[in-house]
Amino acid sequence: MVCLGNICRSPIAEGILRQRASEQGVVVETDSAGTSAYHQGEAPDSRMIRTAKANGIDITDLRARQFVKSDFKKFDLIYAMDKSNYDNILSLSQNEEDRAKVRMILNESSPGSNAEVPDPYFGGEEGFQHVIDLLEEAMEFVIKRIHEQG
Ligand code: 4NP
């Protein structure tokens, strides 16, 4: 799960995926990263930690890191939160195999829409819940895909 800072959208995306997958007995290795290094080593944004907790999701253990080229080798599926993240990830790709792993996360719940998870960083508290609602829905499809593909 990849966003810009790895402190708002991608940590909650990872938190929702690991929790819902575990509840459903689906085994998946999860991780998240940012295309920037702005917040390297930091815990998720306190507003997202708080909103996540209100939704029954604990992301306090996660720490920000930057997306790196070797992530293409390490992971089967790489999800971008918005178009800018998508382009930045692709700019680090080295071959078709790398590129085929990269998807826009909301295309899982709204195929072909190329819809974006809005960046909540500079907005109000309600933006954080909106991000969670969008990602809860998308993760149902991600888990289904992982379950079916094994
Ligand atoms: P994220 O949100 O990409 O969802 O983690 C942001 C976090 C920090 C900044 C921008 C977006 N920033 O400019 O520092």
PDB file of C-alpha atoms and ligand atoms in Angstrom:
ATOM      1  CA  MET A   1       0.000   0.000   0.000  1.00  0.00           C
ATOM      2  CA  VAL A   2       1.658   3.201  -1.147  1.00  0.00           C
ATOM      3  CA  CYS A   3       0.865   6.914  -0.674  1.00  0.00           C
ATOM      4  CA  LEU A   4       2.995  10.056  -0.476  1.00  0.00           C
ATOM      5  CA  GLY A   5       4.015  10.333   3.180  1.00  0.00           C
ATOM      6  CA  ASN A   6       3.205   6.833   4.518  1.00  0.00           C
ATOM      7  CA  ILE A   7       1.625   8.435   7.571  1.00  0.00           C
ATOM      8  CA  CYS A   8      -2.080   8.783   6.606  1.00  0.00           C
ATOM      9  CA  ARG A   9      -3.546   6.737   3.734  1.00  0.00           C
ATOM     10  CA  SER A  10      -1.185   3.795   3.227  1.00  0.00           C
ATOM     11  CA  PRO A  11      -0.794   2.890   6.928  1.00  0.00           C
ATOM     12  CA  ILE A  12      -4.570   2.721   7.361  1.00  0.00           C
ATOM     13  CA  ALA A  13      -4.802   0.749   4.101  1.00  0.00           C
ATOM     14  CA  GLU A  14      -2.301  -1.732   5.540  1.00  0.00           C
ATOM     15  CA  GLY A  15      -4.069  -1.742   8.913  1.00  0.00           C
ATOM     16  CA  ILE A  16      -7.460  -2.502   7.383  1.00  0.00           C
ATOM     17  CA  LEU A  17      -6.050  -5.197   5.089  1.00  0.00           C
ATOM     18  CA  ARG A  18      -4.139  -7.069   7.786  1.00  0.00           C
ATOM     19  CA  GLN A  19      -7.029  -6.908  10.244  1.00  0.00           C
ATOM     20  CA  ARG A  20      -9.825  -7.906   7.870  1.00  0.00           C
ATOM     21  CA  ALA A  21      -7.686 -10.639   6.265  1.00  0.00           C
ATOM     22  CA  SER A  22      -6.838 -12.061   9.671  1.00  0.00           C
ATOM     23  CA  GLU A  23     -10.522 -12.022  10.715  1.00  0.00           C
ATOM     24  CA  GLN A  24     -11.345 -13.998   7.565  1.00  0.00           C
ATOM     25  CA  GLY A  25      -8.456 -16.446   7.926  1.00  0.00           C
ATOM     26  CA  VAL A  26      -6.754 -15.166   4.765  1.00  0.00           C
ATOM     27  CA  VAL A  27      -2.952 -15.245   5.008  1.00  0.00           C
ATOM     28  CA  VAL A  28      -1.253 -12.222   3.456  1.00  0.00           C
ATOM     29  CA  GLU A  29       1.994 -10.374   4.001  1.00  0.00           C
ATOM     30  CA  THR A  30       1.234  -6.660   4.212  1.00  0.00           C
ATOM     31  CA  ASP A  31       3.405  -3.568   4.140  1.00  0.00           C
ATOM     32  CA  SER A  32       3.134   0.101   3.266  1.00  0.00           C
ATOM     33  CA  ALA A  33       5.462   2.832   2.061  1.00  0.00           C
ATOM     34  CA  GLY A  34       5.518   6.425   0.835  1.00  0.00           C
ATOM     35  CA  THR A  35       6.879   7.678  -2.454  1.00  0.00           C
ATOM     36  CA  SER A  36       8.533  10.491  -0.446  1.00  0.00           C
ATOM     37  CA  ALA A  37      10.942  10.227   2.482  1.00  0.00           C
ATOM     38  CA  TYR A  38       9.382  13.261   4.243  1.00  0.00           C
ATOM     39  CA  HIS A  39       8.206  11.277   7.261  1.00  0.00           C
ATOM     40  CA  GLN A  40      10.700   8.386   7.296  1.00  0.00           C
ATOM     41  CA  GLY A  41      10.675   6.563  10.658  1.00  0.00           C
ATOM     42  CA  GLU A  42       7.590   8.358  11.979  1.00  0.00           C
ATOM     43  CA  ALA A  43       4.441   6.779  13.415  1.00  0.00           C
ATOM     44  CA  PRO A  44       1.193   7.395  11.523  1.00  0.00           C
ATOM     45  CA  ASP A  45      -0.434  10.836  11.813  1.00  0.00           C
ATOM     46  CA  SER A  46      -2.118  11.146  15.228  1.00  0.00           C
ATOM     47  CA  ARG A  47      -5.441  12.060  13.564  1.00  0.00           C
ATOM     48  CA  MET A  48      -5.360   8.819  11.561  1.00  0.00           C
ATOM     49  CA  ILE A  49      -4.353   6.772  14.620  1.00  0.00           C
ATOM     50  CA  ARG A  50      -7.356   8.231  16.482  1.00  0.00           C
ATOM     51  CA  THR A  51      -9.859   7.696  13.650  1.00  0.00           C
ATOM     52  CA  ALA A  52      -8.531   4.193  13.020  1.00  0.00           C
ATOM     53  CA  LYS A  53      -9.002   3.359  16.709  1.00  0.00           C
ATOM     54  CA  ALA A  54     -12.611   4.577  16.567  1.00  0.00           C
ATOM     55  CA  ASN A  55     -13.068   2.065  13.728  1.00  0.00           C
ATOM     56  CA  GLY A  56     -11.478  -0.781  15.697  1.00  0.00           C
ATOM     57  CA  ILE A  57      -8.152  -0.702  13.841  1.00  0.00           C
ATOM     58  CA  ASP A  58      -4.767  -0.364  15.565  1.00  0.00           C
ATOM     59  CA  ILE A  59      -1.972   1.139  13.447  1.00  0.00           C
ATOM     60  CA  THR A  60       0.251   2.391  16.273  1.00  0.00           C
ATOM     61  CA  ASP A  61       3.031  -0.128  15.481  1.00  0.00           C
ATOM     62  CA  LEU A  62       3.558   1.092  11.893  1.00  0.00           C
ATOM     63  CA  ARG A  63       6.505   3.341  10.925  1.00  0.00           C
ATOM     64  CA  ALA A  64       6.966   5.304   7.722  1.00  0.00           C
ATOM     65  CA  ARG A  65       9.488   4.324   5.093  1.00  0.00           C
ATOM     66  CA  GLN A  66      10.122   5.221   1.476  1.00  0.00           C
ATOM     67  CA  PHE A  67       9.128   2.926  -1.398  1.00  0.00           C
ATOM     68  CA  VAL A  68      12.263   1.418  -2.966  1.00  0.00           C
ATOM     69  CA  LYS A  69      12.993  -0.471  -6.199  1.00  0.00           C
ATOM     70  CA  SER A  70      13.470  -3.769  -4.362  1.00  0.00           C
ATOM     71  CA  ASP A  71       9.805  -3.624  -3.301  1.00  0.00           C
ATOM     72  CA  PHE A  72       8.955  -4.736  -6.852  1.00  0.00           C
ATOM     73  CA  LYS A  73      10.767  -8.013  -6.193  1.00  0.00           C
ATOM     74  CA  LYS A  74       9.391  -8.456  -2.703  1.00  0.00           C
ATOM     75  CA  PHE A  75       5.648  -7.975  -3.367  1.00  0.00           C
ATOM     76  CA  ASP A  76       3.094  -9.448  -5.783  1.00  0.00           C
ATOM     77  CA  LEU A  77       0.632  -6.544  -5.639  1.00  0.00           C
ATOM     78  CA  ILE A  78       1.486  -2.857  -5.226  1.00  0.00           C
ATOM     79  CA  TYR A  79      -1.436  -0.482  -4.651  1.00  0.00           C
ATOM     80  CA  ALA A  80      -1.223   3.282  -5.173  1.00  0.00           C
ATOM     81  CA  MET A  81      -3.629   5.592  -3.348  1.00  0.00           C
ATOM     82  CA  ASP A  82      -3.657   8.257  -6.088  1.00  0.00           C
ATOM     83  CA  LYS A  83      -2.467   8.954  -9.625  1.00  0.00           C
ATOM     84  CA  SER A  84       0.622  10.856  -8.514  1.00  0.00           C
ATOM     85  CA  ASN A  85       1.721   7.922  -6.300  1.00  0.00           C
ATOM     86  CA  TYR A  86       0.993   5.568  -9.216  1.00  0.00           C
ATOM     87  CA  ASP A  87       3.199   7.576 -11.587  1.00  0.00           C
ATOM     88  CA  ASN A  88       5.992   7.846  -9.006  1.00  0.00           C
ATOM     89  CA  ILE A  89       5.956   4.085  -8.378  1.00  0.00           C
ATOM     90  CA  LEU A  90       6.018   3.355 -12.117  1.00  0.00           C
ATOM     91  CA  SER A  91       8.979   5.699 -12.565  1.00  0.00           C
ATOM     92  CA  LEU A  92      11.003   3.280 -10.398  1.00  0.00           C
ATOM     93  CA  SER A  93       9.927   0.181 -12.344  1.00  0.00           C
ATOM     94  CA  GLN A  94      12.491  -1.644 -14.459  1.00  0.00           C
ATOM     95  CA  ASN A  95      10.444  -4.039 -16.568  1.00  0.00           C
ATOM     96  CA  GLU A  96       6.942  -5.184 -17.520  1.00  0.00           C
ATOM     97  CA  GLU A  97       6.831  -7.646 -14.635  1.00  0.00           C
ATOM     98  CA  ASP A  98       7.315  -4.735 -12.200  1.00  0.00           C
ATOM     99  CA  ARG A  99       4.694  -2.587 -13.936  1.00  0.00           C
ATOM    100  CA  ALA A 100       2.075  -5.362 -13.994  1.00  0.00           C
ATOM    101  CA  LYS A 101       2.062  -5.408 -10.171  1.00  0.00           C
ATOM    102  CA  VAL A 102       0.998  -1.768  -9.773  1.00  0.00           C
ATOM    103  CA  ARG A 103      -2.676  -0.831  -9.443  1.00  0.00           C
ATOM    104  CA  MET A 104      -4.827   2.041  -8.280  1.00  0.00           C
ATOM    105  CA  ILE A 105      -6.463   0.809  -5.056  1.00  0.00           C
ATOM    106  CA  LEU A 106      -9.958   2.160  -5.792  1.00  0.00           C
ATOM    107  CA  ASN A 107     -10.031   0.326  -9.132  1.00  0.00           C
ATOM    108  CA  GLU A 108     -10.663  -2.770  -6.992  1.00  0.00           C
ATOM    109  CA  SER A 109     -14.022  -1.418  -5.742  1.00  0.00           C
ATOM    110  CA  SER A 110     -14.727   0.795  -8.813  1.00  0.00           C
ATOM    111  CA  PRO A 111     -13.071  -0.963 -11.770  1.00  0.00           C
ATOM    112  CA  GLY A 112     -11.694   1.336 -14.449  1.00  0.00           C
ATOM    113  CA  SER A 113     -12.603   4.512 -12.522  1.00  0.00           C
ATOM    114  CA  ASN A 114      -9.005   5.481 -11.673  1.00  0.00           C
ATOM    115  CA  ALA A 115     -10.585   7.156  -8.613  1.00  0.00           C
ATOM    116  CA  GLU A 116      -8.193   8.496  -5.974  1.00  0.00           C
ATOM    117  CA  VAL A 117      -8.118   8.188  -2.189  1.00  0.00           C
ATOM    118  CA  PRO A 118      -8.065  11.904  -1.280  1.00  0.00           C
ATOM    119  CA  ASP A 119      -5.081  13.108   0.744  1.00  0.00           C
ATOM    120  CA  PRO A 120      -6.515  14.010   4.187  1.00  0.00           C
ATOM    121  CA  TYR A 121      -3.303  15.610   5.519  1.00  0.00           C
ATOM    122  CA  PHE A 122      -4.227  19.273   5.062  1.00  0.00           C
ATOM    123  CA  GLY A 123      -7.978  18.877   5.685  1.00  0.00           C
ATOM    124  CA  GLY A 124     -10.372  18.345   8.588  1.00  0.00           C
ATOM    125  CA  GLU A 125     -11.115  15.305  10.745  1.00  0.00           C
ATOM    126  CA  GLU A 126     -13.955  14.110   8.480  1.00  0.00           C
ATOM    127  CA  GLY A 127     -11.438  13.499   5.687  1.00  0.00           C
ATOM    128  CA  PHE A 128      -9.823  10.716   7.738  1.00  0.00           C
ATOM    129  CA  GLN A 129     -13.090   8.820   8.159  1.00  0.00           C
ATOM    130  CA  HIS A 130     -13.807   9.207   4.442  1.00  0.00           C
ATOM    131  CA  VAL A 131     -10.428   7.591   3.654  1.00  0.00           C
ATOM    132  CA  ILE A 132     -11.274   4.684   5.981  1.00  0.00           C
ATOM    133  CA  ASP A 133     -14.707   4.187   4.374  1.00  0.00           C
ATOM    134  CA  LEU A 134     -13.208   4.075   0.863  1.00  0.00           C
ATOM    135  CA  LEU A 135     -10.454   1.671   1.916  1.00  0.00           C
ATOM    136  CA  GLU A 136     -12.721  -0.674   3.917  1.00  0.00           C
ATOM    137  CA  GLU A 137     -14.719  -1.213   0.732  1.00  0.00           C
ATOM    138  CA  ALA A 138     -11.660  -1.645  -1.508  1.00  0.00           C
ATOM    139  CA  MET A 139     -10.030  -4.146   0.882  1.00  0.00           C
ATOM    140  CA  GLU A 140     -13.013  -6.478   0.613  1.00  0.00           C
ATOM    141  CA  PHE A 141     -12.140  -6.854  -3.062  1.00  0.00           C
ATOM    142  CA  VAL A 142      -8.388  -7.104  -2.389  1.00  0.00           C
ATOM    143  CA  ILE A 143      -8.971  -9.912   0.125  1.00  0.00           C
ATOM    144  CA  LYS A 144     -11.268 -11.693  -2.332  1.00  0.00           C
ATOM    145  CA  ARG A 145      -8.562 -11.444  -5.006  1.00  0.00           C
ATOM    146  CA  ILE A 146      -5.856 -12.780  -2.658  1.00  0.00           C
ATOM    147  CA  HIS A 147      -8.141 -15.570  -1.452  1.00  0.00           C
ATOM    148  CA  GLU A 148      -8.986 -16.624  -5.016  1.00  0.00           C
ATOM    149  CA  GLN A 149      -5.431 -16.325  -6.375  1.00  0.00           C
ATOM    150  CA  GLY A 150      -3.946 -18.079  -3.341  1.00  0.00           C
TER     151      GLY A 150
HETATM  152  P1  4NP B   1      -0.253  10.492   3.082  1.00  0.00           P
HETATM  153  O1  4NP B   1      -0.541  12.004   3.517  1.00  0.00           O
HETATM  154  O2  4NP B   1       0.425  10.556   1.726  1.00  0.00           O
HETATM  155  O3  4NP B   1      -1.615   9.897   3.005  1.00  0.00           O
HETATM  156  O4  4NP B   1       0.620   9.893   4.150  1.00  0.00           O
HETATM  157  C1  4NP B   1       0.440  13.000   3.509  1.00  0.00           C
HETATM  158  C2  4NP B   1       1.309  13.089   4.556  1.00  0.00           C
HETATM  159  C3  4NP B   1       2.260  14.102   4.571  1.00  0.00           C
HETATM  160  C4  4NP B   1       2.329  15.004   3.527  1.00  0.00           C
HETATM  161  C5  4NP B   1       1.461  14.890   2.456  1.00  0.00           C
HETATM  162  C6  4NP B   1       0.515  13.881   2.446  1.00  0.00           C
HETATM  163  N1  4NP B   1       3.285  16.041   3.552  1.00  0.00           N
HETATM  164  O5  4NP B   1       3.272  16.881   2.636  1.00  0.00           O
HETATM  165  O6  4NP B   1       4.119  16.086   4.482  1.00  0.00           O
END
